[in-house]
Amino acid sequence: MLKHIKNLLKASSFIIAIVVTFSIAYLSLMRIPNYSYSVSYLDKLQHLFAYFILTICWLFSYRKVSSRKYMIVTACIIYGIIIEVLQSVITDYRTGDYFDVTANTIGVLLALAIFNQISKKNQFN
C-alpha cells in the first residue's frame, strides 16, 4: 500500500506542484478576514512554510533533471517577489512586504538544503 502511494505521488508530482503554485497565488491575493488576535511573526512562518512546500514540490517534480535545480530555486524566489509586488499593485486590501520576501526566500533555500540532503541519501528513480 505504501509503495502504491509512493508511486502515485511520483506520477503526480508535476500536477501537485502546479496546484501548490496556484494555491499560493490565490491565498496571497485573496481578501483575508480581520482577526481579533495577533501572533507575532506567525505570518512570516506561514510564508516560509508555503514557499518551502512550493520549492520541494517543484524539486521533486524535476528530481531526475539535476541541472534544473537552481533554475527552480531562482524561479521560486522570483515568484515570491512577483506575488508581493502584485499584492501592492492589484489589490487595495493587501500590501507587499520586504520581510515576506525574506521569509519566502528562506523557505526556498531551506527546501533546497533539505532536498540536497535527501538526494544525497537516496538516488531518485
Backbone as JSON, one array per atom type, in Angstrom:
{
  "sequence": "MLKHIKNLLKASSFIIAIVVTFSIAYLSLMRIPNYSYSVSYLDKLQHLFAYFILTICWLFSYRKVSSRKYMIVTACIIYGIIIEVLQSVITDYRTGDYFDVTANTIGVLLALAIFNQISKKNQFN",
  "N": [[0.83, -1.2, 0.0], [1.89, 1.28, 0.86], [3.93, 1.55, -1.01], [2.43, 1.8, -3.31], [1.21, 4.3, -2.88], [3.5, 5.9, -2.86], [4.37, 5.58, -5.53], [2.19, 6.73, -6.83], [2.4, 9.38, -5.96], [4.86, 10.06, -7.13], [4.16, 9.92, -9.83], [2.31, 11.95, -9.96], [3.58, 14.28, -9.28], [4.21, 16.62, -10.75], [1.71, 17.75, -11.3], [0.84, 18.2, -8.7], [2.71, 20.15, -7.94], [1.95, 22.26, -9.62], [-0.65, 22.77, -8.65], [-0.05, 23.59, -6.03], [1.4, 25.92, -6.62], [-0.57, 27.59, -7.85], [-2.34, 27.7, -5.72], [-0.91, 29.1, -3.77], [-0.74, 31.59, -5.04], [-3.48, 32.27, -5.15], [-4.18, 32.3, -2.38], [-2.49, 34.3, -1.54], [-3.42, 36.57, -2.8], [-6.08, 36.87, -2.21], [-8.8, 38.35, -0.33], [-8.42, 38.65, 3.1], [-9.99, 37.77, 6.18], [-10.37, 39.95, 9.04], [-8.82, 39.28, 12.05], [-9.25, 39.15, 15.57], [-7.2, 38.48, 17.23], [-3.62, 38.4, 17.5], [-0.63, 36.97, 16.48], [2.71, 37.24, 16.93], [4.88, 37.36, 14.23], [3.78, 35.06, 13.07], [2.73, 35.18, 10.53], [5.04, 35.37, 8.96], [6.18, 32.85, 9.35], [4.25, 31.33, 8.09], [4.61, 32.16, 5.45], [7.25, 31.24, 5.04], [6.82, 28.45, 5.32], [4.97, 27.97, 3.23], [6.46, 28.6, 0.9], [8.53, 26.84, 1.21], [7.19, 24.4, 0.84], [6.27, 24.82, -1.79], [8.73, 24.94, -3.23], [9.88, 22.42, -2.62], [7.99, 20.75, -3.83], [8.31, 21.41, -6.58], [11.03, 20.76, -6.91], [11.03, 17.98, -6.42], [9.4, 17.3, -8.5], [11.01, 17.69, -10.71], [13.11, 15.97, -10.17], [14.77, 14.17, -11.52], [16.2, 15.68, -13.25], [18.84, 17.16, -12.62], [20.15, 19.46, -13.37], [18.29, 21.46, -13.46], [17.78, 22.28, -10.94], [18.77, 24.65, -9.65], [17.64, 26.54, -11.26], [14.96, 26.16, -10.68], [14.92, 26.93, -7.99], [15.65, 29.65, -8.24], [13.46, 30.51, -9.77], [11.35, 30.12, -7.96], [12.0, 31.97, -5.96], [11.81, 34.37, -7.42], [9.12, 34.19, -8.09], [7.95, 34.54, -5.56], [8.67, 37.21, -5.1], [7.28, 38.46, -7.18], [4.63, 37.89, -6.45], [4.44, 39.4, -4.08], [4.75, 41.98, -5.12], [2.48, 42.08, -6.75], [0.52, 42.0, -4.77], [0.72, 44.56, -3.75], [0.17, 46.11, -5.99], [-2.18, 45.26, -7.46], [-4.16, 44.86, -5.57], [-6.19, 46.44, -3.07], [-6.37, 45.78, -0.52], [-4.32, 44.24, 0.42], [-0.82, 44.25, 1.17], [2.48, 44.5, -0.11], [5.52, 43.18, 1.25], [8.78, 43.52, 2.4], [9.85, 41.85, 4.33], [8.26, 39.63, 4.04], [9.15, 38.72, 1.56], [11.72, 38.03, 2.31], [11.17, 35.95, 4.14], [9.94, 34.16, 2.37], [12.12, 33.58, 0.69], [13.9, 32.39, 2.49], [12.43, 30.09, 3.07], [12.51, 28.84, 0.54], [15.29, 28.4, 0.23], [15.77, 26.75, 2.43], [14.27, 24.53, 1.68], [15.75, 23.73, -0.55], [18.17, 22.99, 0.71], [17.32, 20.83, 2.32], [16.32, 19.14, 0.34], [18.7, 18.61, -1.05], [20.07, 17.15, 0.92], [18.4, 14.92, 1.17], [18.56, 13.9, -1.42], [21.23, 13.15, -1.5], [21.26, 10.97, 0.2], [19.44, 9.23, -0.98], [19.0, 7.88, -4.19], [17.09, 9.18, -6.71], [14.68, 7.51, -8.55]],
  "CA": [[0.0, 0.0, 0.0], [2.76, 2.44, 0.93], [4.63, 1.65, -2.29], [1.44, 2.3, -4.27], [1.08, 5.73, -2.63], [4.75, 6.5, -3.31], [4.34, 5.62, -7.0], [1.17, 7.7, -7.21], [2.97, 10.71, -5.75], [5.86, 10.28, -8.16], [3.47, 10.15, -11.1], [1.51, 13.17, -9.89], [4.36, 15.37, -8.66], [4.11, 17.84, -11.55], [0.36, 18.32, -11.07], [0.84, 18.71, -7.32], [3.48, 21.4, -7.94], [1.12, 23.3, -10.25], [-1.73, 23.1, -7.72], [0.54, 24.38, -4.94], [1.74, 27.24, -7.17], [-1.8, 28.38, -7.99], [-2.92, 27.88, -4.38], [-0.18, 30.2, -3.12], [-1.17, 32.83, -5.68], [-4.84, 32.56, -4.71], [-4.18, 32.66, -0.96], [-1.74, 35.55, -1.37], [-4.12, 37.7, -3.39], [-7.47, 36.95, -1.76], [-9.07, 39.18, 0.84], [-8.43, 37.84, 4.31], [-10.79, 38.4, 7.24], [-9.63, 40.51, 10.17], [-8.93, 38.5, 13.28], [-9.05, 40.0, 16.73], [-5.95, 38.12, 17.9], [-2.42, 38.57, 16.68], [0.53, 36.22, 16.91], [3.87, 37.88, 16.34], [5.67, 36.64, 13.22], [3.11, 33.87, 12.54], [2.62, 35.41, 9.08], [6.33, 35.06, 8.32], [6.3, 31.39, 9.37], [3.35, 30.84, 7.05], [5.31, 32.41, 4.19], [8.37, 30.31, 4.98], [6.27, 27.12, 5.1], [4.36, 27.9, 1.89], [7.5, 28.57, -0.14], [9.24, 25.58, 1.4], [6.38, 23.37, 0.17], [6.32, 25.13, -3.23], [10.03, 24.56, -3.77], [10.03, 20.97, -2.51], [7.14, 20.13, -4.86], [8.94, 21.57, -7.89], [12.28, 20.0, -6.94], [10.7, 16.56, -6.6], [8.82, 17.14, -9.82], [12.12, 17.61, -11.66], [14.2, 15.32, -9.44], [15.66, 13.45, -12.43], [16.94, 16.65, -14.06], [19.54, 17.92, -11.59], [20.58, 20.76, -13.9], [17.21, 22.44, -13.28], [17.59, 22.53, -9.51], [18.98, 26.06, -9.31], [16.64, 27.3, -12.01], [13.72, 26.06, -9.9], [15.11, 27.77, -6.8], [15.57, 31.04, -8.69], [12.08, 30.78, -10.19], [10.51, 30.21, -6.75], [12.3, 33.25, -5.31], [11.21, 35.41, -8.27], [7.67, 34.04, -7.93], [7.62, 35.19, -4.29], [8.79, 38.66, -5.29], [6.16, 38.88, -8.05], [3.39, 37.86, -5.65], [4.45, 40.55, -3.18], [4.5, 43.17, -5.94], [1.07, 42.04, -7.14], [-0.29, 42.38, -3.61], [0.73, 46.03, -3.64], [-0.29, 46.79, -7.21], [-3.54, 44.95, -7.94], [-5.16, 44.81, -4.51], [-6.17, 47.57, -2.15], [-6.54, 45.19, 0.81], [-3.09, 43.53, 0.78], [0.38, 45.04, 0.91], [3.73, 43.77, -0.26], [6.37, 43.38, 2.41], [10.15, 43.01, 2.21], [10.06, 40.75, 5.26], [7.62, 38.46, 3.43], [10.09, 38.24, 0.54], [12.81, 37.38, 3.04], [10.66, 34.67, 4.65], [9.77, 33.31, 1.2], [13.45, 33.16, 0.24], [14.42, 31.44, 3.48], [11.71, 28.83, 2.83], [13.04, 28.26, -0.69], [16.64, 27.91, 0.49], [15.65, 25.62, 3.35], [13.81, 23.4, 0.87], [16.9, 23.28, -1.34], [19.11, 22.31, 1.6], [16.75, 19.54, 2.69], [16.29, 18.32, -0.88], [20.07, 18.15, -1.3], [20.39, 16.1, 1.89], [17.63, 13.72, 0.81], [19.07, 13.34, -2.67], [22.5, 12.5, -1.2], [20.97, 9.68, 0.83], [18.66, 8.39, -1.89], [19.05, 8.2, -5.61], [15.71, 9.17, -7.2], [14.44, 6.7, -9.75]],
  "C": [[0.87, 1.25, 0.0], [3.51, 2.65, -0.38], [3.69, 2.2, -3.37], [1.27, 3.82, -4.12], [2.33, 6.47, -3.12], [4.79, 6.62, -4.83], [3.32, 6.62, -7.51], [1.69, 9.13, -7.05], [4.03, 11.03, -6.78], [5.21, 10.63, -9.5], [2.73, 11.48, -11.12], [2.29, 14.39, -9.42], [4.26, 16.69, -9.44], [2.76, 18.52, -11.32], [0.26, 18.9, -9.67], [1.57, 20.04, -7.25], [2.67, 22.54, -8.55], [-0.01, 23.73, -9.31], [-1.2, 23.95, -6.56], [0.86, 25.79, -5.42], [0.5, 28.12, -7.28], [-2.46, 28.64, -6.64], [-2.23, 29.03, -3.65], [-0.6, 31.53, -3.73], [-2.57, 33.23, -5.19], [-4.86, 33.04, -3.26], [-3.47, 33.98, -0.71], [-2.51, 36.76, -1.87], [-5.58, 37.84, -2.94], [-7.59, 37.87, -0.54], [-9.15, 38.28, 2.06], [-9.26, 38.54, 5.37], [-9.88, 38.93, 8.35], [-9.89, 39.65, 11.4], [-8.6, 39.41, 14.45], [-7.76, 39.66, 17.47], [-4.78, 38.25, 16.93], [-1.28, 37.76, 17.29], [1.74, 36.8, 16.18], [4.62, 36.92, 15.42], [5.02, 35.34, 12.71], [2.99, 33.97, 11.02], [3.92, 35.03, 8.37], [6.59, 33.55, 8.31], [5.41, 30.75, 8.32], [3.99, 31.02, 5.67], [6.45, 31.4, 4.01], [7.87, 28.9, 4.65], [5.71, 26.97, 3.68], [5.42, 27.8, 0.8], [8.43, 27.38, 0.01], [8.5, 24.47, 0.64], [6.41, 23.58, -1.35], [7.62, 24.61, -3.84], [10.25, 23.06, -3.73], [9.21, 20.28, -3.6], [7.8, 20.23, -6.24], [10.25, 20.8, -7.98], [12.03, 18.51, -7.12], [10.09, 16.3, -7.97], [9.9, 16.98, -10.89], [13.34, 16.93, -11.04], [15.19, 14.6, -10.34], [16.51, 14.39, -13.28], [17.67, 17.59, -13.09], [19.99, 19.29, -12.08], [19.52, 21.84, -13.72], [17.02, 22.86, -11.83], [17.72, 24.02, -9.18], [18.07, 26.98, -10.11], [15.31, 27.29, -11.25], [13.8, 26.96, -8.67], [14.99, 29.25, -7.17], [14.14, 31.41, -9.07], [11.16, 30.93, -8.98], [10.76, 31.52, -6.01], [11.68, 34.4, -6.11], [9.69, 35.38, -8.16], [7.22, 34.73, -6.64], [7.68, 36.69, -4.39], [7.62, 39.18, -6.12], [4.86, 38.9, -7.27], [3.33, 39.06, -4.7], [4.19, 41.85, -3.94], [3.03, 43.22, -6.35], [0.15, 42.41, -5.98], [-0.37, 43.9, -3.47], [0.05, 46.72, -4.81], [-1.75, 46.5, -7.53], [-4.58, 44.82, -6.84], [-5.07, 46.08, -3.68], [-6.33, 47.08, -0.71], [-5.34, 44.37, 1.26], [-1.91, 44.44, 0.47], [1.58, 44.11, 0.75], [4.65, 44.11, 0.9], [7.74, 42.75, 2.14], [10.43, 41.83, 3.14], [9.38, 39.47, 4.76], [8.52, 37.86, 2.36], [11.25, 37.51, 1.2], [12.36, 36.01, 3.57], [10.45, 33.68, 3.5], [11.12, 32.72, 0.76], [14.07, 32.17, 1.2], [13.74, 30.09, 3.31], [12.23, 28.11, 1.61], [14.42, 27.65, -0.43], [16.66, 26.73, 1.46], [15.2, 24.36, 2.6], [14.95, 22.84, 0.02], [17.88, 22.5, -0.48], [18.6, 20.92, 1.98], [16.69, 18.61, 1.49], [17.68, 17.78, -1.2], [20.47, 17.03, -0.34], [19.66, 14.8, 1.56], [18.2, 13.09, -0.44], [20.45, 12.71, -2.49], [22.28, 11.11, -0.63], [20.3, 8.7, -0.11], [18.93, 8.83, -3.33], [17.63, 8.08, -6.12], [15.64, 8.37, -8.48], [13.08, 7.0, -10.34]]
}
